C-alpha positions in Angstrom: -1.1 -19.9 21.4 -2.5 -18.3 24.2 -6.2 -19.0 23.5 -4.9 -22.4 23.5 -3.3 -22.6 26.7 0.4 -22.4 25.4 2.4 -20.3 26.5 6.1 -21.3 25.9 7.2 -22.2 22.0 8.8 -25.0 23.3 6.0 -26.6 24.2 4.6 -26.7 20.7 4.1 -30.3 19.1 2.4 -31.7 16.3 -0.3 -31.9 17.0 -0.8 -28.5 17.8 1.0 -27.6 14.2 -1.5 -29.9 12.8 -4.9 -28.1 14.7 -3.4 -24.9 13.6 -3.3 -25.7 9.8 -6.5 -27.1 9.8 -8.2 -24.0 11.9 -6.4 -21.5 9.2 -8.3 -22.6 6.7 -10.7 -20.6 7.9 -8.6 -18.0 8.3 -8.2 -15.5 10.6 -11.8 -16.6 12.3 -11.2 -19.9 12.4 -7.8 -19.6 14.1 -8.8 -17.5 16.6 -11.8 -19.6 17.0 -14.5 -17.2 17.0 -18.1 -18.3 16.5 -17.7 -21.6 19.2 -16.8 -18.1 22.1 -18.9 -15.8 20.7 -21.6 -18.8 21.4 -20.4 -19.7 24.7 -20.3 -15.5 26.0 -24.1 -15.2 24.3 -25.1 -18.6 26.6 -23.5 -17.4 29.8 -25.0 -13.9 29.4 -28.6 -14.7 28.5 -28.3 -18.1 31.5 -27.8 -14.8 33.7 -30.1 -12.4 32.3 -27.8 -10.0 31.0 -27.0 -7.6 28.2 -23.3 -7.8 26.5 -20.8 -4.6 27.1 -22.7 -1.3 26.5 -20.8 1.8 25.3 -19.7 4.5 27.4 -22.0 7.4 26.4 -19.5 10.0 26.5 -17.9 9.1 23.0 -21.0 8.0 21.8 -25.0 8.9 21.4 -25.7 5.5 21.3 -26.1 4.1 25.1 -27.5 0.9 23.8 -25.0 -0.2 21.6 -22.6 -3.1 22.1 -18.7 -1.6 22.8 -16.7 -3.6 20.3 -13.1 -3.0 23.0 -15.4 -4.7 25.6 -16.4 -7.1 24.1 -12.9 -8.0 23.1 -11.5 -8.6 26.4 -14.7 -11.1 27.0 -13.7 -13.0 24.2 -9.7 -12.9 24.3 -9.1 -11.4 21.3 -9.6 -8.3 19.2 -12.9 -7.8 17.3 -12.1 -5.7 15.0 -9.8 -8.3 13.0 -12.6 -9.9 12.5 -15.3 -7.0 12.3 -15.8 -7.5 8.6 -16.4 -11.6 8.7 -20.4 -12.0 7.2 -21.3 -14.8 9.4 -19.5 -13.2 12.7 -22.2 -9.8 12.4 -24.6 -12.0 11.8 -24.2 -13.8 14.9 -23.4 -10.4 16.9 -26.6 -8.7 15.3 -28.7 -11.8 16.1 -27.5 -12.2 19.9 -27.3 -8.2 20.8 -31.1 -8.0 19.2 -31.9 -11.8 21.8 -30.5 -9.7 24.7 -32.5 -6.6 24.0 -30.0 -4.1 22.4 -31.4 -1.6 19.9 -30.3 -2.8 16.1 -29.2 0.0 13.9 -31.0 0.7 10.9 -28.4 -0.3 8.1 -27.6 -3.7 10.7 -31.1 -4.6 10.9 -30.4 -6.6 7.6 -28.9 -9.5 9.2 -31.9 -9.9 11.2 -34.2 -10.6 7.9 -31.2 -12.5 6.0 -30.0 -16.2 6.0 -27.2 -17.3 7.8 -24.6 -17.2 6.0 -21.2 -19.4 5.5 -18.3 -19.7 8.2 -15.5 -17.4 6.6 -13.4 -19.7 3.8 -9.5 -19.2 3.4 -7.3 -19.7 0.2 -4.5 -22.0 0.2 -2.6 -19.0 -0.7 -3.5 -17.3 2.7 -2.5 -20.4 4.4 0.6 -20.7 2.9 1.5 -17.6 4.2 0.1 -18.0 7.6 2.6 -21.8 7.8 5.9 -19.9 6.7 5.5 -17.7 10.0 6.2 -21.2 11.2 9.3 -21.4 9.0 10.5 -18.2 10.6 10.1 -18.6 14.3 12.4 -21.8 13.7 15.1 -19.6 12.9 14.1 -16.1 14.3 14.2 -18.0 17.8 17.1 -20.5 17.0 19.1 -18.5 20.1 16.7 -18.0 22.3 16.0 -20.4 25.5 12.6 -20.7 25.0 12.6 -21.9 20.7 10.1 -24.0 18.4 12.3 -28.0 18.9 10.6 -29.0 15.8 11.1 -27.6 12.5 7.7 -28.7 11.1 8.2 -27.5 7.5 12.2 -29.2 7.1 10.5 -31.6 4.7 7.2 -30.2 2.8 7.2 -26.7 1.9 4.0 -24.3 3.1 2.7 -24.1 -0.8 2.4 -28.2 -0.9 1.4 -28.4 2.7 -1.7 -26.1 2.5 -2.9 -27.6 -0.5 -2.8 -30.7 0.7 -4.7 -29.9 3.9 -7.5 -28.4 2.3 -7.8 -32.1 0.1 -7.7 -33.5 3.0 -10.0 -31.6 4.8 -12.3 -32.3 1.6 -12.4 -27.9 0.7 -13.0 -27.0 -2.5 -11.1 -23.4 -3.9 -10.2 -21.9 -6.6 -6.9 -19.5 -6.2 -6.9 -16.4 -6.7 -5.1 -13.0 -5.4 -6.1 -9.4 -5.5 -5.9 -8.1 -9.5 -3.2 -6.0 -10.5 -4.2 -2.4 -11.8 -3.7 -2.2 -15.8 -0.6 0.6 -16.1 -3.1 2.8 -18.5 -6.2 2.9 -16.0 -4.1 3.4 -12.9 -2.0 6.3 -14.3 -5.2 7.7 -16.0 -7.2 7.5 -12.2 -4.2 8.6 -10.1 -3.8 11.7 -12.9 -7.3 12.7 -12.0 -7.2 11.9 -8.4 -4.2 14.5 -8.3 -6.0 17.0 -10.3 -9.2 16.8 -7.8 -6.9 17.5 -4.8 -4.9 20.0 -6.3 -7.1 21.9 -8.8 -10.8 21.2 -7.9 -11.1 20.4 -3.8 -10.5 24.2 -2.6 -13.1 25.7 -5.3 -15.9 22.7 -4.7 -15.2 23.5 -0.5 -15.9 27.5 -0.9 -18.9 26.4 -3.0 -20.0 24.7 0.2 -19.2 27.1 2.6 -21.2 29.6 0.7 -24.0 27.2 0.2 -23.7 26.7 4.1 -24.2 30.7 4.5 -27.3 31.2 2.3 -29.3 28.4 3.9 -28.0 30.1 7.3 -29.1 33.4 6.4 -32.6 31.8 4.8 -33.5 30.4 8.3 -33.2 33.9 9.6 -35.7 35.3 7.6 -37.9 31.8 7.5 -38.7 30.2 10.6 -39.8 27.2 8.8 -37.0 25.0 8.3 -38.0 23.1 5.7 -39.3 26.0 3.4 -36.0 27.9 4.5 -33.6 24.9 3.0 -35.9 25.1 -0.1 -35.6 28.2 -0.6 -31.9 28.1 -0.3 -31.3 25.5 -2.6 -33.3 27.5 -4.8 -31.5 30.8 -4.6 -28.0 28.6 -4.7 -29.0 26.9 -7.6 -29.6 30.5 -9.2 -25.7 31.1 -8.1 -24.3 27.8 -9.4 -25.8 28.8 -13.2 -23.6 31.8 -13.3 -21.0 30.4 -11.6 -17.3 30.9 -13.5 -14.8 28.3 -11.9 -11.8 29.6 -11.2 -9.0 26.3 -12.3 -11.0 25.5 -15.3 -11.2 26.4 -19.3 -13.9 24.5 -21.3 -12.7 21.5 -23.4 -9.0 22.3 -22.9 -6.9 19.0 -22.4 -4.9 20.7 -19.1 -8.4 20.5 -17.1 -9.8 16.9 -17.6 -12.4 15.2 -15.1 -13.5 18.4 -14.0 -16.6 18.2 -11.6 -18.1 21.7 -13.4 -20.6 22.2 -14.2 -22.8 21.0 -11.0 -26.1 20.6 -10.3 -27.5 22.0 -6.6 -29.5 18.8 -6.2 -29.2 15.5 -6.7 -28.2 14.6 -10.2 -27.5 11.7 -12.1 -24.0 10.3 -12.4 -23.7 7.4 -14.9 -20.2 7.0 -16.8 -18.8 9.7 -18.7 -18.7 13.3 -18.0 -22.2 14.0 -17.1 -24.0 16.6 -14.7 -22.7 16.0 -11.0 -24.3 17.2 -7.6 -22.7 19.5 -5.6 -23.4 17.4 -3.1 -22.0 14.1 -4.5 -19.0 16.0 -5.7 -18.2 16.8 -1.8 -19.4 14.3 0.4 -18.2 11.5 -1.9 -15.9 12.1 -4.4 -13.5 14.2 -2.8 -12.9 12.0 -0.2 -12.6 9.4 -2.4 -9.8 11.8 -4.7 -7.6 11.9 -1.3 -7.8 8.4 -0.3 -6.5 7.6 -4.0 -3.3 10.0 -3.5 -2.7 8.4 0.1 -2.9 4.8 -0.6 -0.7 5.2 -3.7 1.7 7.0 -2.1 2.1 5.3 1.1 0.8 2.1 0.1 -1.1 1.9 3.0 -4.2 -0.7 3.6 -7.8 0.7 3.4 -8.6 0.9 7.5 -5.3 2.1 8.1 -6.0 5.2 6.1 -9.5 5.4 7.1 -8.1 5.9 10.4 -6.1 9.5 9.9 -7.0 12.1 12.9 -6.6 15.6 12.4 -3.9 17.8 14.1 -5.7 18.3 17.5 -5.2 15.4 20.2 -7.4 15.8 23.1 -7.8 14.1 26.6 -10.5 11.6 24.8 -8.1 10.8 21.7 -4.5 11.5 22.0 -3.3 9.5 18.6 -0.9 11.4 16.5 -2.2 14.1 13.7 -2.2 12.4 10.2 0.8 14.4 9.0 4.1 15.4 10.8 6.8 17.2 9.5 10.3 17.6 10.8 13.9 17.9 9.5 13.4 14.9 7.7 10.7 15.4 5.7 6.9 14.8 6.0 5.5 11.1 7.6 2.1 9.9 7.4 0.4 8.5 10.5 -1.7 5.9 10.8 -3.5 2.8 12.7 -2.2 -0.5 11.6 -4.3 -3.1 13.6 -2.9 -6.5 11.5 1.2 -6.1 12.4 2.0 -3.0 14.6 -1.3 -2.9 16.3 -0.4 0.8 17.4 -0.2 3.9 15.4 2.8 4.2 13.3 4.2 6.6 10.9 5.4 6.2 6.8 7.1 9.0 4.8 5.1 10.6 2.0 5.9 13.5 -0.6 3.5 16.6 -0.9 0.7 15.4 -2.5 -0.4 13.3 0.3 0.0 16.2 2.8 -2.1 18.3 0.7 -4.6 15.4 0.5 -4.9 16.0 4.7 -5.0 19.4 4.2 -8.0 18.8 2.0 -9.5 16.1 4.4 -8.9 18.6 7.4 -11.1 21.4 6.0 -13.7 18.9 4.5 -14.6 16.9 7.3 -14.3 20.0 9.8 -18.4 20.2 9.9 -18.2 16.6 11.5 -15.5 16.6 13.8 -17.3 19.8 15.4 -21.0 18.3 15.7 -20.9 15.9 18.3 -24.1 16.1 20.6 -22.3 15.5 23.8 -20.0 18.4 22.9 -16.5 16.1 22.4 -15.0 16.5 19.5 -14.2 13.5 16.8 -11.3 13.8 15.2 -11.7 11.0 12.4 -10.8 12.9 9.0 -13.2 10.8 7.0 -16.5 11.8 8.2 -18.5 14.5 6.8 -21.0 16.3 7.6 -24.4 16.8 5.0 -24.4 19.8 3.5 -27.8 21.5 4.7 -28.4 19.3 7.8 -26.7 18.0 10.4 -26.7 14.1 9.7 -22.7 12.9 9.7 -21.6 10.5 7.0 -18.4 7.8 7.4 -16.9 7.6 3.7 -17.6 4.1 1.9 -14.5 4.0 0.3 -14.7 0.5 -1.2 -18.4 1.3 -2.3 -17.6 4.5 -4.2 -14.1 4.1 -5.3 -15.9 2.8 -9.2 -18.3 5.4 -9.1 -15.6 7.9 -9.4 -13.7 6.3 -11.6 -17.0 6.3 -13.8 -17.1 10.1 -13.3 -14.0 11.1 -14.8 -14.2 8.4 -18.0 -11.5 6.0 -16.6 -11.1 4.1 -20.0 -12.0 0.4 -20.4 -9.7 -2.1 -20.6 -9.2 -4.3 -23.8 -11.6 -6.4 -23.7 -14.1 -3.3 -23.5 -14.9 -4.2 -19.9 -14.2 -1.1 -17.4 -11.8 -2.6 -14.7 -13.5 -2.8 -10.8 -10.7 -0.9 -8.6 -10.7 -2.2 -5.0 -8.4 -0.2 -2.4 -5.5 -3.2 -2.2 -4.6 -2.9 -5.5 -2.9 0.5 -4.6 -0.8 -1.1 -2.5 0.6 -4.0 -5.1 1.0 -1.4 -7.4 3.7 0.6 -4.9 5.4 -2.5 -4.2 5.6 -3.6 -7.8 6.9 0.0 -8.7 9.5 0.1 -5.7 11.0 -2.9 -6.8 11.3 -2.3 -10.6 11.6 1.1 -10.7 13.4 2.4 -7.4 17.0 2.5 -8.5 18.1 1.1 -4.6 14.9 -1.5 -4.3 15.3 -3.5 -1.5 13.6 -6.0 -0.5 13.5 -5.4 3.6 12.9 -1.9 3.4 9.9 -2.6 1.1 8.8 -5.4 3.6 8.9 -2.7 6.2 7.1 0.1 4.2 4.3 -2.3 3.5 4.4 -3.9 7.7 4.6 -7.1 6.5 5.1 -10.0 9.0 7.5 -12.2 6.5 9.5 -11.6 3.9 7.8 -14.2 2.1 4.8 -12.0 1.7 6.8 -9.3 0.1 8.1 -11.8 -2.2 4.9 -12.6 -2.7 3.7 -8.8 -3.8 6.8 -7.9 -5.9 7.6 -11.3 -7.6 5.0 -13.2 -8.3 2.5 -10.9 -9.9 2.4 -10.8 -13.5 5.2 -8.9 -15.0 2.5 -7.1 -17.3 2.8 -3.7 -19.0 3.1 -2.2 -15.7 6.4 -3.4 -15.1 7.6 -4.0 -18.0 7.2 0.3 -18.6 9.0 0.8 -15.5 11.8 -1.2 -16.4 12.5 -0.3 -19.7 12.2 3.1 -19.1 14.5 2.8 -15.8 17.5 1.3 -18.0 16.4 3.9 -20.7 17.6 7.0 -18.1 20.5 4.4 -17.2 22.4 4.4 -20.3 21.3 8.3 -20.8 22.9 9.0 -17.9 26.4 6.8 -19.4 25.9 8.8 -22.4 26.2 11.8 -20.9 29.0 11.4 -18.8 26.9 11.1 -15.7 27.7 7.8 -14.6 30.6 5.3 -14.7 30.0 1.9 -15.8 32.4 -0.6 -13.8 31.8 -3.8 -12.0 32.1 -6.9 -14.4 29.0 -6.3 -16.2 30.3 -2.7 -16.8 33.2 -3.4 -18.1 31.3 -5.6 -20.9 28.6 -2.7 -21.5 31.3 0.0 -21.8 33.1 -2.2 -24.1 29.9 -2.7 -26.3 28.0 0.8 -25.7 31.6 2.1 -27.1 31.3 0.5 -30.3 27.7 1.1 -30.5 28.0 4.9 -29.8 30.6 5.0 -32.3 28.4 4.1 -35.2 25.7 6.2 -33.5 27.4 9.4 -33.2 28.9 9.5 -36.8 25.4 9.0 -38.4 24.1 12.1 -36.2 27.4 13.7 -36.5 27.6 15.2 -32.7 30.7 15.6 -30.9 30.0 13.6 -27.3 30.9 16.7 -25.2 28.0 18.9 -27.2 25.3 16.0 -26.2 22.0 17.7 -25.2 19.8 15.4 -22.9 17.8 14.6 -25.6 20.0 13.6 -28.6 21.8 11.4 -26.0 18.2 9.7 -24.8 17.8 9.0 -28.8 20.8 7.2 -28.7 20.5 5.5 -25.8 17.1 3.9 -27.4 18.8 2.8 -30.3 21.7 0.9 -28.3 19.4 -0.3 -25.9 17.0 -1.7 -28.8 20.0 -3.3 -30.4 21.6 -4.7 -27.5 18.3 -5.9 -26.3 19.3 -4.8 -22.5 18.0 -6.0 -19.7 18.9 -4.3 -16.2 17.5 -5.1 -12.7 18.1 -2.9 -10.1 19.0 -4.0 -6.7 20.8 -2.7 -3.2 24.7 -3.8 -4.0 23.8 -2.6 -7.4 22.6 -3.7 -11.1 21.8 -7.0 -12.3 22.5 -6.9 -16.4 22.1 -9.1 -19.0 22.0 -8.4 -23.3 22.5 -10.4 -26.0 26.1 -11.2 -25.8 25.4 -12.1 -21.8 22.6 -13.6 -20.9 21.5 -14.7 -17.6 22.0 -18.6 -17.8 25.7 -18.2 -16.0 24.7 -16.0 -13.2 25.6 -16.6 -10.0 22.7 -16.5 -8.0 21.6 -19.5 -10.6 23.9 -22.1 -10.2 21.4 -24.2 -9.0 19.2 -23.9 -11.9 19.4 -25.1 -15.9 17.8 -21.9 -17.6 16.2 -19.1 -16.0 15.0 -15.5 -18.0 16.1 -13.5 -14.5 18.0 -13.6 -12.1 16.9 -14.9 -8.4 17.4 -11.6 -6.2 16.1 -13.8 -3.0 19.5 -15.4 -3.7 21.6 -11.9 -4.3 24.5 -11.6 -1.8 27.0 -8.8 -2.4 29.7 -11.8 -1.3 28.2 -13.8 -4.5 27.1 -10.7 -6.4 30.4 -8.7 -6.5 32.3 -11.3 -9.0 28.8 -12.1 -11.1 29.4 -11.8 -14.8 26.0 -9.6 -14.8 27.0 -7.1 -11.8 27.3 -3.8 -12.8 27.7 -1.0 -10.3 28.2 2.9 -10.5 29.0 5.7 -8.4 25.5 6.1 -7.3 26.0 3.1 -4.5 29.3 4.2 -3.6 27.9 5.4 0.0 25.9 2.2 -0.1 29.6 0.8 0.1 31.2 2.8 2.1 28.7 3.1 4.9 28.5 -0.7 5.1 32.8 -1.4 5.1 32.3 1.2 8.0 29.6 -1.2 9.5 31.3 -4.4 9.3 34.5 -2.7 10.4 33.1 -1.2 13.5 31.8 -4.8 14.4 35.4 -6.1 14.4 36.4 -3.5 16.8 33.8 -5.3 19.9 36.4 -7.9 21.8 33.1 -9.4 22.5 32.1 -10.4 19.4 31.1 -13.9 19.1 33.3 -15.9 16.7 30.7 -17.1 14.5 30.0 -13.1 13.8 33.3 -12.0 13.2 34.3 -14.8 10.3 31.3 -13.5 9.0 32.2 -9.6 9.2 35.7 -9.7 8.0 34.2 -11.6 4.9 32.1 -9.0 4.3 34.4 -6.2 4.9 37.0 -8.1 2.5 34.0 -7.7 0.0 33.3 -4.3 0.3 36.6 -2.7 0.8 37.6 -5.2 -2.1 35.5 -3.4 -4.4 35.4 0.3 -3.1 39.4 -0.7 -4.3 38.6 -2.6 -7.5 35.6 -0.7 -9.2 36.1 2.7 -11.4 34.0 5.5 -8.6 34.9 8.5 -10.5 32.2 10.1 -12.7 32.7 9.8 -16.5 31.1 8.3 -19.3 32.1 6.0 -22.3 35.2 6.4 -24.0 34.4 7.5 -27.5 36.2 9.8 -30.0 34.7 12.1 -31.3 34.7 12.0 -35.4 37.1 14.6 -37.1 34.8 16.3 -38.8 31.7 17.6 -36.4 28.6 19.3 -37.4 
């Protein structure tokens, strides 16, 4: 709005709706409207005879080089959204070499290439980008200065963006990013965990006492050269007698180990073959870490890229990677595309031990700056026998590892490309078929998401392949354990129903194993709880008031949240109220969301006490508080299990 001279929403009309929709096909680019500035700054500069921003030369050894922040405020809007656009560095290499800037090596590509085409959106990113729309309509519905026009009341965004790219003649195909097959995932994330654990500490004190021979060679050899060589030499001497310490040959507890290794360069094609010391540090376990993070924080690929270690100084004062208080550990990070400022995600162990891992790898780097500061970026390392510093290619090696350790192919006998996005479906997708209280805004928060329409988007609308499909089955597997066992209550109107038939069916069950219900060991009950499950052909859905059920004898056609539809095979939890919920012929609920309901009679409660309380708000909290104190009233807390006999005559 601002780069196009608006600066209240009120102000926004058609026309300007219209220019927008057309721009974002082009996506981020073509909205900001990059190439047409980044032409008119190059014009201005080289009219006056001038270079564009240079870098400040303390934080870097480069005083030629164009400073990207600078640069930014010329042009009115952040560069680095766009830094990875093909035909925006090949504008920015082209101009900064007209102007008489020095080209980096590994730029110097764009200079001999052709140009290539403006960046192309999908009508899927579009979609996304016109339901922002949608939401500042309502978001800003109180505030003075609010959107007049709802411009998507009569099309929705899917329709509109596909009818804007016929009409702007574009041709697509739509697509989204792949989800990870359940076997290869678990199979690289298994191994990533094992490198980090197991194999990081031993491959680092390999270093460190390669780092000590070639030091103590160039004492005795004042040739460098000869020194290194004869270091590698005497190492590789070392590495054939080497005994690793977390390993036993060919024993299934130690797979994808990186032993034995080669002291030079060696050749890593798929399978377990030979692997370089020096590939096995610099690259793979980076690459090992940066798996454990982004599955477990379901963070995107720059944001993790962007961890500092623990040390903030005057030059870079962002937060270390990993704080841990009284609630637990939190990961930090830069996320440039919603916060745009560092912000901070919980994560279990493993990712701390990842930055634990990181923080000793890339200490050689952070400590080798020329002009004495000190860089605190985790993922850069330093070579082992020089002093050259490398940034990790995360994207680019990412399928070289997973050649490594023999990530199996997928049925079709073609090995599956990973990209670094996929780790974040897959955590969404778990989350919200696995997580016993998913919920859909504290999912849309994990992930920064702008709408929940996105996070829709991430945990609906992907193919409910094996992935899911495991998690939920085995999710109402530990479900009806846990009833089996006496750990839970079954109540709420669904519960009623299962009790009644898991009753009968535990009945027959119990007098063919002969087992008296009070002697159930975890596993006998599991066994059972397979067979009623397979019989009853269950279905349960968890969400934050509770479970969504359905089996043979109830199926979903006549739940609530579908009234508006003829058949559906699950139920719409976009559409799940507790108001609508609580009476649903599928809602079960246990004493596992009985804080859930508490806390949130308290809530609604509270909000009735505030004389100032606009009337529209308290209708809507004392139906709300009717609900929940209604049914901390109505449903069965206590902690029991099914009502069976046991059969007179036990084994």
């Amino acid at each position: 709005m601002a780069l196009n001279g608006i600066n209240k929403f009120s102000e926004v009309n058609h026309y300007d709706f219209k220019k927008f929709a057309f721009d974002g096909t082009q996506g981020v680019p073509g909205l900001l409207d990059i190439y047409r500035r980044l032409d008119r700054l190059y014009e201005n500069i080289r009219e006056q005879g001038g270079k564009f921003p240079l870098r400040d030369i303390r934080f870097s050894g480069d005083p030629d080089g164009v400073c990207n922040d600078k640069l930014s405020n010329l042009l009115g809007f952040n560069t680095h959204r766009i830094s990875n656009d093909r035909l925006w560095q090949y504008m920015l290499v082209n101009y900064s070499n007209s102007l008489g800037h020095r080209i980096k090596s590994c730029s110097r590509k764009h200079l001999e290439c052709d140009e290539p085409e403006p960046n192309k959106n999908l009508p899927g990113g579009l979609r996304n980008y016109l339901v922002v729309w949608q939401d500042l309509f309502v978001l800003r519905e109180h505030f003075n200065d609010k959107l007049k026009i709802n411009f998507l009341k009569h099309e929705k965004p899917t329709n509109l963006a596909e009818s804007i790219f016929k009409e702007k003649g574009l041709a697509y195909e739509e697509g989204r990013t792949e989800t990870i097959p359940a076997y290869q995932l678990a199979f690289l994330v298994d191994r990533a965990l094992r490198w980090v654990l197991l194999y990081a500490d031993e491959l680092l004190d390999l270093r460190d006492e390669f780092e000590r021979t070639i030091t103590e060679a160039q004492k005795k050899i004042k040739n460098t050269h000869r020194a290194n060589e004869f270091a590698r030499e005497h190492f590789g001497d070392f590495l054939k007698k080497y005994k690793p310490k977390n390993f036993i040959p060919d024993h299934p507890d130690y797979p994808a180990v990186p032993w034995p290794v080669a002291p030079l360069k060696a050749d890593t094609g798929s399978g377990y073959e030979i692997l370089s010391i020096g590939k096995a540090i610099t690259k793979f376990i980076p690459i090992a870490c940066a798996i454990v993070i982004a599955t477990f924080t379901a963070k995107r690929h720059d944001e993790i890229l962007s961890a500092r270690d623990s040390g903030p100084n005057e030059l870079d004062d962002a937060p270390p990677a990993i704080e841990i208080n009284e609630e637990g550990a939190w990961f930090w990070c830069y996320d440039a595309k919603t916060v745009q400022d560092w912000d901070r995600v919980p994560c279990p162990t493993s990712v701390v031990k990842a930055i634990e891992v990181l923080t000793r790898w890339s200490e050689g780097a952070r400590e080798s700056r020329k002009d004495g500061t000190r860089d605190r970026r985790l993922f850069r390392v330093k070579a082992i026998g020089s002093d050259q510093v490398y940034a990790l290619a995360l994207g680019r090696h990412l399928n070289n590892f997973a050649n490594f350790i023999g990530v199996p192919h997928c049925d079709d006998g073609v090995p599956f490309k990973f990209k670094p996005h996929q780790f974040r479906r897959f955590f969404a997708i778990i989350y919200m078929h696995r997580y016993e209280h998913a919920n859909l805004a504290a999912l849309s928060h994990q992930l920064r998401h702008e709408s929940y329409h996105m996070t829709e988007t991430y945990a609906t609308e992907l193919r409910d392949g094996e992935l899911v499909s495991a998690a939920k089955k085995e999710h109402a597997l530990e479900v009806i354990t846990e009833i089996t066992l006496g750990k839970r209550t079954a109540t709420g109107p669904a519960g009623k129903k299962l009790d009644e038939m898991l009753s009968s069916q535990l009945k027959r069950a119990l007098k063919d194993v002969e087992i008296v219900p009070e002697r159930l060991s975890a596993r006998v009950a599991r066994k059972i709880a397979q067979r009623v499950m397979d019989k009853l052909d269950m279905s349960i859905i968890p969400f934050k008031y509770g479970y969504c059920i359905a089996f043979k004898k109830l199926e979903f056609a006549n739940a609530a949240c579908l009234s508006d539809q003829k058949t559906s095979d699950a139920p719409d939890l976009t559409k799940a109220e507790v108001s609508r919920c609580a009476t649903c012929p599928h809602f079960y609920v246990d004493q596992t969301f009985r804080f859930y309901w508490e806390n949130m009679a308290e809530i609604y409660s509270n909000c009735l006490n505030h004389e100032d309380l606009p009337e529209v708000y308290r209708n809507r909290a004392n139906k709300m508080l009717n609900v929940f104190t209604n049914g901390l009233e109505t449903f069965d807390w206590s902690i029991g299990g099914v009502n069976v006999e046991a059969p007179k005559q036990p084994a």
